[in-house]
Short mmCIF file of C-alpha atoms in Angstrom, two decimals:
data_model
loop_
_atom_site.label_atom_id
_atom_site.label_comp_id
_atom_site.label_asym_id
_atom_site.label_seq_id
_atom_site.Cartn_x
_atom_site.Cartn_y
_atom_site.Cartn_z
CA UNK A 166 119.15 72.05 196.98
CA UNK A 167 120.44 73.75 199.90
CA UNK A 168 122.89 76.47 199.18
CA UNK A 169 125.65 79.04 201.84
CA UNK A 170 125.77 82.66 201.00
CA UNK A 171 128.91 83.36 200.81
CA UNK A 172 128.68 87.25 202.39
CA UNK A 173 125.84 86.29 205.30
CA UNK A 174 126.39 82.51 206.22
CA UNK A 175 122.76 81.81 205.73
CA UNK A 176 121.60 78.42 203.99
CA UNK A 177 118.72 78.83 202.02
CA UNK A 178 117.01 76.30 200.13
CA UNK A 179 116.40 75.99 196.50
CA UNK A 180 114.25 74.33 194.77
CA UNK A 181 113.69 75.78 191.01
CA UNK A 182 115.42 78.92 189.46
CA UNK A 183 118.78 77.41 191.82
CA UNK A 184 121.00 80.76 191.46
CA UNK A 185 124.89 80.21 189.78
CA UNK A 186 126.52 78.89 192.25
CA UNK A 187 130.38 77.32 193.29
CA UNK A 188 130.69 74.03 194.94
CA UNK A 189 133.72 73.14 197.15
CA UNK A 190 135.47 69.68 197.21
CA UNK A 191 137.79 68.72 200.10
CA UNK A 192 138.50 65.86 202.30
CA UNK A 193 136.85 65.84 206.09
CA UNK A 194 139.04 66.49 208.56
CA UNK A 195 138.46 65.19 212.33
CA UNK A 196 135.70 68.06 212.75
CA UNK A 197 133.82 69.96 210.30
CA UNK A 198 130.85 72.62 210.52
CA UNK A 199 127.70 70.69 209.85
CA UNK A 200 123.96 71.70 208.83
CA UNK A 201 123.27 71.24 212.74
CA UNK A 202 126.25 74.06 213.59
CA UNK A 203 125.12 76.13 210.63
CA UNK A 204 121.80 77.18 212.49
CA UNK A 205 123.82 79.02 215.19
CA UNK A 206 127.11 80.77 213.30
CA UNK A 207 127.98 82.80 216.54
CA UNK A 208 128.26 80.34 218.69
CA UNK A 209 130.94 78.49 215.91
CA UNK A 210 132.89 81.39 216.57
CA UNK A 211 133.20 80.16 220.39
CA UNK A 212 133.58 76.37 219.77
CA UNK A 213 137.25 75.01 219.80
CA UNK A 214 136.83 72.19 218.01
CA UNK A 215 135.05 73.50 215.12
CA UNK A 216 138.03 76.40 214.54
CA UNK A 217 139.52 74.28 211.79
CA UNK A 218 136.42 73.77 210.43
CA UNK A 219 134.99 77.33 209.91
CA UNK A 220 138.46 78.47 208.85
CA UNK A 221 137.38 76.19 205.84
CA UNK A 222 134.05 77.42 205.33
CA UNK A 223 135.11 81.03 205.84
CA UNK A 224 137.84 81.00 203.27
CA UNK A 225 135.92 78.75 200.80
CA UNK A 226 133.12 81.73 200.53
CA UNK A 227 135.88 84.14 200.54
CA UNK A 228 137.45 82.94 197.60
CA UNK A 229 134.09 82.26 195.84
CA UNK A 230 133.35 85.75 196.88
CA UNK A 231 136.12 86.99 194.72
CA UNK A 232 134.74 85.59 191.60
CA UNK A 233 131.39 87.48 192.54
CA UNK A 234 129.73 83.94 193.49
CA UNK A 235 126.69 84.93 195.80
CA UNK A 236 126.41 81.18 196.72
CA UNK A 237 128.23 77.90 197.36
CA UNK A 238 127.36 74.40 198.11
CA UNK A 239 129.87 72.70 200.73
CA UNK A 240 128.82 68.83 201.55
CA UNK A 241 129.55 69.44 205.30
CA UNK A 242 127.39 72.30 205.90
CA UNK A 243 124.47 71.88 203.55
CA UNK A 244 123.00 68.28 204.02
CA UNK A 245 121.51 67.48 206.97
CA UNK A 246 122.69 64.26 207.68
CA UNK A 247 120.67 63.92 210.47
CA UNK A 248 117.89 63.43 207.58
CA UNK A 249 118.00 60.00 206.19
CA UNK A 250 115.43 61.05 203.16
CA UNK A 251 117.22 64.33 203.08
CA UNK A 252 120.93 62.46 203.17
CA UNK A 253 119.56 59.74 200.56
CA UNK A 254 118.57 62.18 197.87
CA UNK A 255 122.27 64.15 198.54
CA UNK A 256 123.98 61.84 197.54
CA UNK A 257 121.88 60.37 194.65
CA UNK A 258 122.05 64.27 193.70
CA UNK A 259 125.82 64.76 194.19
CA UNK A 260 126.95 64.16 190.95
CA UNK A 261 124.32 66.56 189.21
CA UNK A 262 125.09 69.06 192.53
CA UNK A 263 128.72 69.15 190.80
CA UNK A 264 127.86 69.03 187.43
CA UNK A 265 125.49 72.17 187.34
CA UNK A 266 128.47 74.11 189.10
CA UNK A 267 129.74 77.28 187.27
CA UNK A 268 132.88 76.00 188.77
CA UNK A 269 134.40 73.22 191.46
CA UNK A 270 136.87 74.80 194.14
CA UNK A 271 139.26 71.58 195.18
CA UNK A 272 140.95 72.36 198.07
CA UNK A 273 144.26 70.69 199.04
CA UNK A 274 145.21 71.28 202.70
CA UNK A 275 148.37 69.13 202.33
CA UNK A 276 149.84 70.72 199.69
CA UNK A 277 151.98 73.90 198.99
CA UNK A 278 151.95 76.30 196.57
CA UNK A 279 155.82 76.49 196.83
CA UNK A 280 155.66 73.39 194.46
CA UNK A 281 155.54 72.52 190.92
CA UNK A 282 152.49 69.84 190.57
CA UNK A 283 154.05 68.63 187.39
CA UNK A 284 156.81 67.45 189.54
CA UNK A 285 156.69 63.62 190.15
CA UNK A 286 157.92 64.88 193.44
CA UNK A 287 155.13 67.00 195.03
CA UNK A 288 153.11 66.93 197.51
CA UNK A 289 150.21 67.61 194.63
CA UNK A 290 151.08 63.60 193.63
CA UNK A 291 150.28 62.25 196.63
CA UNK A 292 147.75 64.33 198.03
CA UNK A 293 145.14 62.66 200.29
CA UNK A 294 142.47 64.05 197.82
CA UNK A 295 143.34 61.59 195.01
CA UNK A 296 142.89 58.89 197.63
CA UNK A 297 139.24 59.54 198.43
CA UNK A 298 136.26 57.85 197.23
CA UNK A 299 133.66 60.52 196.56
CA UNK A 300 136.50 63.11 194.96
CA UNK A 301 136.03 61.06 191.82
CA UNK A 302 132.82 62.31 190.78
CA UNK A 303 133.96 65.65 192.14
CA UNK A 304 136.87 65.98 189.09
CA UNK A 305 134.77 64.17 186.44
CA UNK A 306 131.52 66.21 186.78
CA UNK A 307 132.30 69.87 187.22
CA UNK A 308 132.82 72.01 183.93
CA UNK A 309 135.45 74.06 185.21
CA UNK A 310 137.91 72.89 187.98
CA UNK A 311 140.32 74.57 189.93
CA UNK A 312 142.81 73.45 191.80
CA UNK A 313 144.37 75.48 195.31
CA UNK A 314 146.89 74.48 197.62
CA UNK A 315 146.71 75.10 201.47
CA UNK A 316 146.59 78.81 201.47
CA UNK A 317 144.07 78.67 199.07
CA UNK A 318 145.95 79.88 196.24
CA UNK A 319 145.50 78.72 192.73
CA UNK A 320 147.70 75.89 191.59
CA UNK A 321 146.35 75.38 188.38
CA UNK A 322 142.99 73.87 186.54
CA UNK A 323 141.98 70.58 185.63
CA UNK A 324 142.51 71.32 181.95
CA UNK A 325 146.27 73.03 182.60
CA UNK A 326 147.29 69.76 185.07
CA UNK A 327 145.60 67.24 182.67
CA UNK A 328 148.46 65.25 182.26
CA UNK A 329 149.57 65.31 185.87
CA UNK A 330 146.30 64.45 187.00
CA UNK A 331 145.99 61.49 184.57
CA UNK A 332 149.70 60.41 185.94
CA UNK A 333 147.94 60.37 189.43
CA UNK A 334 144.69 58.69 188.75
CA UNK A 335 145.19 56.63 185.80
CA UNK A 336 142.45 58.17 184.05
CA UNK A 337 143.07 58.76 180.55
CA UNK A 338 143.89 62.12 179.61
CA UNK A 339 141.31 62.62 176.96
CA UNK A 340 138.59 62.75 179.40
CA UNK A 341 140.16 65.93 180.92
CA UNK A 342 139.87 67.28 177.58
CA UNK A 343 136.45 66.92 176.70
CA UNK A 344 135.30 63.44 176.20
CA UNK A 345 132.11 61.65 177.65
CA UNK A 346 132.99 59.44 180.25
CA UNK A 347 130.17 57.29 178.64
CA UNK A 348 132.64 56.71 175.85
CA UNK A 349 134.41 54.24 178.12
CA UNK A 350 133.40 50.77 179.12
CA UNK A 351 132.30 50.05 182.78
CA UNK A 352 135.20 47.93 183.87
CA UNK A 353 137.19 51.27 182.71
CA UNK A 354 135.45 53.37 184.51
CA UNK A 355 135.33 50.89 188.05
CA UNK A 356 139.00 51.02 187.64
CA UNK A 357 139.41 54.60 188.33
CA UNK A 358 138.00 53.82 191.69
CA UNK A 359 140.18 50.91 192.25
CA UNK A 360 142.63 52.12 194.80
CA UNK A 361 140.30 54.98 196.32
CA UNK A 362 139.36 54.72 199.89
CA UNK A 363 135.82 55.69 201.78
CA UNK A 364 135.31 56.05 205.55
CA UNK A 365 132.34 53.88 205.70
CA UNK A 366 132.57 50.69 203.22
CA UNK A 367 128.88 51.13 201.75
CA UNK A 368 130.51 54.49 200.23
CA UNK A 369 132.62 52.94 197.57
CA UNK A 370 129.93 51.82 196.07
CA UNK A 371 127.16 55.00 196.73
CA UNK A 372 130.18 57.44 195.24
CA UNK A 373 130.02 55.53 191.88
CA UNK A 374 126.38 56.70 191.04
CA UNK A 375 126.64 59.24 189.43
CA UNK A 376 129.22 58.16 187.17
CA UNK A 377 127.27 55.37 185.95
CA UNK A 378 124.01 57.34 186.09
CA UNK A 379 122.33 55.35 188.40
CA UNK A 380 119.99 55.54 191.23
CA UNK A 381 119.65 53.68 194.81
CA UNK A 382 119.08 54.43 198.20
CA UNK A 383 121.71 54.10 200.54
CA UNK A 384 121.50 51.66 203.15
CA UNK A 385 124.13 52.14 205.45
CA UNK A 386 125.11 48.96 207.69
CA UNK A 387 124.24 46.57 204.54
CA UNK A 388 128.13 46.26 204.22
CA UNK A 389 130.54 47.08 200.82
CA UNK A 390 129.81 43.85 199.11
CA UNK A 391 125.95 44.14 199.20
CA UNK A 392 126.19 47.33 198.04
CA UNK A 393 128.57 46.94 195.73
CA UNK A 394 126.55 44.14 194.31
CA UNK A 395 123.19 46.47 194.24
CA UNK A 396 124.97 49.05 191.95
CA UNK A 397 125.86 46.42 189.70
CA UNK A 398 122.62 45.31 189.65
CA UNK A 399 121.38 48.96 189.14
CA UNK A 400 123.87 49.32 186.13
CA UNK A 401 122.78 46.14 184.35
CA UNK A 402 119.32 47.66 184.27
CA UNK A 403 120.15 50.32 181.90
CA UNK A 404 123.40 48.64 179.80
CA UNK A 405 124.46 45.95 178.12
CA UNK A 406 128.30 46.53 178.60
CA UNK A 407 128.92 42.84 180.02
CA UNK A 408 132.42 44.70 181.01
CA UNK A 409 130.89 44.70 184.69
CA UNK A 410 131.07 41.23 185.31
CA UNK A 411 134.95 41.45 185.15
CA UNK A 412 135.08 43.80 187.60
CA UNK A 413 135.52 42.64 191.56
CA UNK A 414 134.16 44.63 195.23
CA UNK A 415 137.58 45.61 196.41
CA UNK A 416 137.19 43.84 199.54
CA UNK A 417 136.28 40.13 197.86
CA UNK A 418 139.36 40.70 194.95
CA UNK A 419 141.45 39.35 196.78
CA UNK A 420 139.30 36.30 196.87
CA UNK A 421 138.34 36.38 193.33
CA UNK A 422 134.56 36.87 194.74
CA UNK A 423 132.97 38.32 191.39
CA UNK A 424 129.39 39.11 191.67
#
Protein backbone atom coordinates (compact mmCIF):
# COMPACT_ATOMS: atom_id res chain seq x y z
CA UNK A 1 0.00 0.00 0.00
CA UNK A 2 0.81 3.48 -0.59
CA UNK A 3 1.22 5.55 2.48
CA UNK A 4 1.71 10.07 3.22
CA UNK A 5 4.27 11.02 5.73
CA UNK A 6 2.77 13.06 7.72
CA UNK A 7 6.05 15.58 8.48
CA UNK A 8 7.49 15.50 4.56
CA UNK A 9 4.38 14.94 2.22
CA UNK A 10 6.11 12.14 0.49
CA UNK A 11 4.08 8.87 -0.57
CA UNK A 12 6.01 5.94 -0.32
CA UNK A 13 4.96 2.60 -1.08
CA UNK A 14 4.70 -0.40 1.07
CA UNK A 15 4.61 -3.55 0.42
CA UNK A 16 5.63 -5.90 3.59
CA UNK A 17 6.72 -4.68 7.13
CA UNK A 18 3.70 -1.63 6.26
CA UNK A 19 4.76 0.81 9.30
CA UNK A 20 1.66 1.76 12.07
CA UNK A 21 -0.09 3.92 10.40
CA UNK A 22 -3.64 6.33 10.69
CA UNK A 23 -6.14 6.33 7.98
CA UNK A 24 -8.50 9.32 7.38
CA UNK A 25 -12.24 9.03 6.40
CA UNK A 26 -14.11 12.03 4.94
CA UNK A 27 -16.47 12.83 2.25
CA UNK A 28 -14.99 14.44 -1.26
CA UNK A 29 -15.61 17.73 -1.65
CA UNK A 30 -15.78 19.46 -5.28
CA UNK A 31 -11.79 19.25 -5.43
CA UNK A 32 -9.43 17.18 -3.60
CA UNK A 33 -5.48 16.62 -3.81
CA UNK A 34 -5.00 13.48 -5.81
CA UNK A 35 -1.96 10.93 -6.35
CA UNK A 36 -1.40 13.03 -9.70
CA UNK A 37 -1.07 16.55 -7.45
CA UNK A 38 0.87 14.65 -4.80
CA UNK A 39 4.01 14.36 -7.18
CA UNK A 40 4.43 18.18 -7.19
CA UNK A 41 3.43 19.56 -3.38
CA UNK A 42 4.78 23.14 -4.24
CA UNK A 43 3.00 23.80 -6.90
CA UNK A 44 -0.45 22.75 -4.60
CA UNK A 45 0.57 25.55 -2.65
CA UNK A 46 -0.10 27.87 -5.86
CA UNK A 47 -3.29 26.15 -7.18
CA UNK A 48 -6.68 27.84 -6.15
CA UNK A 49 -8.76 25.21 -6.52
CA UNK A 50 -6.97 22.67 -4.63
CA UNK A 51 -6.75 25.23 -1.31
CA UNK A 52 -9.62 23.38 0.27
CA UNK A 53 -8.19 20.37 -0.49
CA UNK A 54 -4.63 20.59 1.03
CA UNK A 55 -6.12 22.39 4.03
CA UNK A 56 -7.51 18.75 4.49
CA UNK A 57 -4.50 16.89 3.89
CA UNK A 58 -2.38 19.33 5.89
CA UNK A 59 -4.46 19.19 9.00
CA UNK A 60 -5.23 15.42 8.70
CA UNK A 61 -1.20 14.75 9.10
CA UNK A 62 -1.14 17.38 11.64
CA UNK A 63 -3.40 15.82 13.87
CA UNK A 64 -1.97 12.31 13.18
CA UNK A 65 1.27 13.99 13.87
CA UNK A 66 0.18 14.66 17.36
CA UNK A 67 -0.36 11.11 18.22
CA UNK A 68 3.33 10.50 16.93
CA UNK A 69 1.83 8.74 13.64
CA UNK A 70 4.79 8.90 11.05
CA UNK A 71 2.24 7.86 8.33
CA UNK A 72 -1.35 8.08 7.06
CA UNK A 73 -3.35 6.66 4.31
CA UNK A 74 -5.94 9.30 2.77
CA UNK A 75 -8.11 7.68 -0.31
CA UNK A 76 -7.67 10.95 -2.33
CA UNK A 77 -4.05 11.22 -2.32
CA UNK A 78 -2.77 7.67 -2.24
CA UNK A 79 -4.50 5.66 -5.13
CA UNK A 80 -3.80 6.48 -8.35
CA UNK A 81 -6.92 6.38 -9.95
CA UNK A 82 -5.56 6.96 -13.08
CA UNK A 83 -4.48 3.10 -12.59
CA UNK A 84 -7.31 0.82 -13.30
CA UNK A 85 -5.23 -2.39 -11.82
CA UNK A 86 -3.89 -0.05 -9.23
CA UNK A 87 -7.68 1.49 -8.49
CA UNK A 88 -9.18 -2.23 -8.67
CA UNK A 89 -7.00 -3.70 -5.97
CA UNK A 90 -7.81 -0.22 -3.68
CA UNK A 91 -10.77 -0.81 -3.34
CA UNK A 92 -10.88 -4.66 -3.03
CA UNK A 93 -8.15 -3.64 -0.26
CA UNK A 94 -10.13 -0.84 1.43
CA UNK A 95 -11.69 -2.64 3.98
CA UNK A 96 -8.39 -4.45 5.20
CA UNK A 97 -6.60 -0.70 4.48
CA UNK A 98 -9.06 0.33 7.48
CA UNK A 99 -9.00 -2.56 9.42
CA UNK A 100 -5.11 -2.79 9.97
CA UNK A 101 -5.34 1.00 11.12
CA UNK A 102 -3.97 1.77 14.66
CA UNK A 103 -6.77 4.18 14.43
CA UNK A 104 -9.54 5.84 11.81
CA UNK A 105 -9.61 9.81 11.88
CA UNK A 106 -13.46 10.68 10.62
CA UNK A 107 -13.62 14.00 9.76
CA UNK A 108 -16.89 15.99 9.80
CA UNK A 109 -16.63 19.32 7.93
CA UNK A 110 -20.32 20.10 8.60
CA UNK A 111 -20.37 19.80 12.00
CA UNK A 112 -19.41 21.89 15.15
CA UNK A 113 -17.86 21.17 18.10
CA UNK A 114 -20.17 23.75 19.85
CA UNK A 115 -22.70 20.77 19.88
CA UNK A 116 -23.69 17.91 21.90
CA UNK A 117 -23.81 14.75 19.32
CA UNK A 118 -26.10 13.01 21.71
CA UNK A 119 -28.51 15.68 20.88
CA UNK A 120 -31.27 14.49 18.43
CA UNK A 121 -30.71 18.01 17.31
CA UNK A 122 -27.13 18.27 15.93
CA UNK A 123 -25.60 18.75 13.17
CA UNK A 124 -23.56 15.28 14.20
CA UNK A 125 -27.28 13.50 13.26
CA UNK A 126 -27.43 14.55 10.05
CA UNK A 127 -24.07 14.83 8.91
CA UNK A 128 -23.40 14.16 5.19
CA UNK A 129 -20.92 11.40 6.41
CA UNK A 130 -23.68 8.99 7.56
CA UNK A 131 -25.13 9.45 4.09
CA UNK A 132 -22.20 8.07 2.11
CA UNK A 133 -21.71 4.76 0.68
CA UNK A 134 -18.10 3.81 1.29
CA UNK A 135 -18.14 5.46 5.12
CA UNK A 136 -19.76 2.18 6.09
CA UNK A 137 -16.87 0.03 5.94
CA UNK A 138 -14.91 3.00 7.23
CA UNK A 139 -16.89 2.78 10.96
CA UNK A 140 -17.24 -1.04 10.92
CA UNK A 141 -13.56 -1.95 10.18
CA UNK A 142 -11.23 0.30 12.12
CA UNK A 143 -10.33 -0.79 15.81
CA UNK A 144 -10.31 2.50 17.20
CA UNK A 145 -12.45 5.42 15.79
CA UNK A 146 -12.50 8.89 16.41
CA UNK A 147 -14.72 11.23 15.68
CA UNK A 148 -13.77 15.40 14.97
CA UNK A 149 -15.87 18.11 14.00
CA UNK A 150 -14.84 20.91 11.49
CA UNK A 151 -11.94 22.33 13.33
CA UNK A 152 -10.72 19.10 13.77
CA UNK A 153 -11.34 18.77 17.31
CA UNK A 154 -12.34 15.61 19.00
CA UNK A 155 -16.02 15.01 19.42
CA UNK A 156 -15.93 11.77 20.81
CA UNK A 157 -15.13 7.87 19.74
CA UNK A 158 -17.08 5.32 18.22
CA UNK A 159 -17.30 3.39 21.48
CA UNK A 160 -18.34 6.79 23.69
CA UNK A 161 -21.18 7.79 20.73
CA UNK A 162 -22.29 4.11 20.35
CA UNK A 163 -25.69 4.75 20.98
CA UNK A 164 -25.92 7.93 18.96
CA UNK A 165 -24.35 6.40 16.16
CA UNK A 166 -26.68 3.34 16.22
CA UNK A 167 -29.71 6.09 16.46
CA UNK A 168 -28.21 7.42 13.11
CA UNK A 169 -27.47 4.32 11.18
CA UNK A 170 -29.70 1.76 12.47
CA UNK A 171 -26.99 -0.48 13.21
CA UNK A 172 -27.34 -2.28 16.30
CA UNK A 173 -25.43 -1.09 19.09
CA UNK A 174 -23.72 -4.27 20.01
CA UNK A 175 -21.58 -4.17 17.04
CA UNK A 176 -20.00 -0.90 18.33
CA UNK A 177 -19.18 -2.84 21.27
CA UNK A 178 -17.37 -5.65 20.09
CA UNK A 179 -19.33 -8.08 18.11
CA UNK A 180 -18.47 -9.72 14.64
CA UNK A 181 -20.40 -8.29 12.06
CA UNK A 182 -20.41 -11.96 10.77
CA UNK A 183 -22.76 -12.63 13.64
CA UNK A 184 -25.50 -10.99 11.59
CA UNK A 185 -27.38 -12.31 8.62
CA UNK A 186 -26.79 -10.73 5.11
CA UNK A 187 -30.12 -9.08 4.62
CA UNK A 188 -29.00 -7.35 8.11
CA UNK A 189 -26.08 -6.30 7.08
CA UNK A 190 -27.47 -4.93 3.22
CA UNK A 191 -29.78 -2.95 5.33
CA UNK A 192 -27.24 -0.79 6.87
CA UNK A 193 -26.53 0.36 3.40
CA UNK A 194 -30.07 0.89 2.54
CA UNK A 195 -30.42 4.62 2.51
CA UNK A 196 -26.59 5.41 1.79
CA UNK A 197 -25.76 7.20 -1.35
CA UNK A 198 -22.53 6.77 -3.89
CA UNK A 199 -21.48 9.21 -6.63
CA UNK A 200 -21.21 6.65 -9.27
CA UNK A 201 -24.07 3.80 -9.03
CA UNK A 202 -21.54 0.74 -9.51
CA UNK A 203 -20.22 2.02 -5.92
CA UNK A 204 -23.06 0.83 -3.81
CA UNK A 205 -22.36 -2.27 -4.60
CA UNK A 206 -18.09 -2.21 -4.75
CA UNK A 207 -18.36 -0.43 -1.00
CA UNK A 208 -20.09 -3.62 0.34
CA UNK A 209 -16.97 -5.92 -0.19
CA UNK A 210 -15.40 -5.85 2.39
CA UNK A 211 -18.14 -6.29 4.68
CA UNK A 212 -19.15 -9.42 3.18
CA UNK A 213 -15.55 -10.50 2.55
CA UNK A 214 -15.71 -10.72 -0.92
CA UNK A 215 -13.74 -10.10 -3.96
CA UNK A 216 -14.51 -8.57 -7.64
CA UNK A 217 -13.17 -6.28 -9.94
CA UNK A 218 -14.83 -3.21 -10.53
CA UNK A 219 -16.24 -2.52 -13.75
CA UNK A 220 -17.29 0.84 -13.89
CA UNK A 221 -20.07 1.70 -16.66
CA UNK A 222 -21.69 -1.96 -16.05
CA UNK A 223 -24.46 0.04 -14.13
CA UNK A 224 -25.78 -0.53 -10.13
CA UNK A 225 -27.96 -3.45 -10.92
CA UNK A 226 -25.26 -5.59 -12.67
CA UNK A 227 -23.13 -4.97 -10.09
CA UNK A 228 -25.23 -5.29 -7.51
CA UNK A 229 -26.22 -8.60 -8.89
CA UNK A 230 -22.31 -9.74 -9.25
CA UNK A 231 -21.76 -9.22 -5.44
CA UNK A 232 -24.59 -11.29 -4.76
CA UNK A 233 -23.36 -13.71 -6.83
CA UNK A 234 -19.86 -13.35 -5.19
CA UNK A 235 -21.53 -13.78 -1.67
CA UNK A 236 -23.46 -16.95 -2.55
CA UNK A 237 -20.10 -18.47 -3.36
CA UNK A 238 -18.89 -18.54 0.09
CA UNK A 239 -22.49 -18.71 2.28
CA UNK A 240 -25.41 -20.31 2.60
CA UNK A 241 -27.38 -17.44 4.38
CA UNK A 242 -30.41 -17.57 1.76
CA UNK A 243 -31.12 -14.03 3.68
CA UNK A 244 -29.71 -12.41 0.33
CA UNK A 245 -32.38 -13.27 -1.81
CA UNK A 246 -34.72 -10.95 0.26
CA UNK A 247 -32.74 -8.24 -0.21
CA UNK A 248 -33.44 -5.71 -3.44
CA UNK A 249 -30.62 -3.19 -5.68
CA UNK A 250 -31.94 0.07 -4.38
CA UNK A 251 -32.66 1.29 -7.72
CA UNK A 252 -35.08 -1.91 -8.85
CA UNK A 253 -36.97 -1.84 -5.02
CA UNK A 254 -39.12 0.14 -6.02
CA UNK A 255 -40.04 -2.31 -8.68
CA UNK A 256 -39.78 -5.30 -6.57
CA UNK A 257 -36.82 -6.41 -9.11
CA UNK A 258 -35.10 -9.10 -6.74
CA UNK A 259 -32.17 -10.74 -8.24
Amino acid sequence: MRLLSTKTFQLQEFYTDVPPYAILSHTWGKREVTFQDMQNVDSIKTREDLQTGWDKVKKACEHAQNYLFEWIWIDSCCINKESSAELSEALNSMYQYYEDAEVCYVYLSDVSGKEDPRDPSSAFRVSRWFKRGWTLQELLAPSHVVFLDEDWADLGTRQSLRDAISAITLIPVEVFEGKDIAGFSIAQRMSWAAFRETTRPEDQAYSLMGIFGVNMPPIYGEGGPKAFMRLQQEIIKISDDRSIFAWMHPLNRRNCEVF
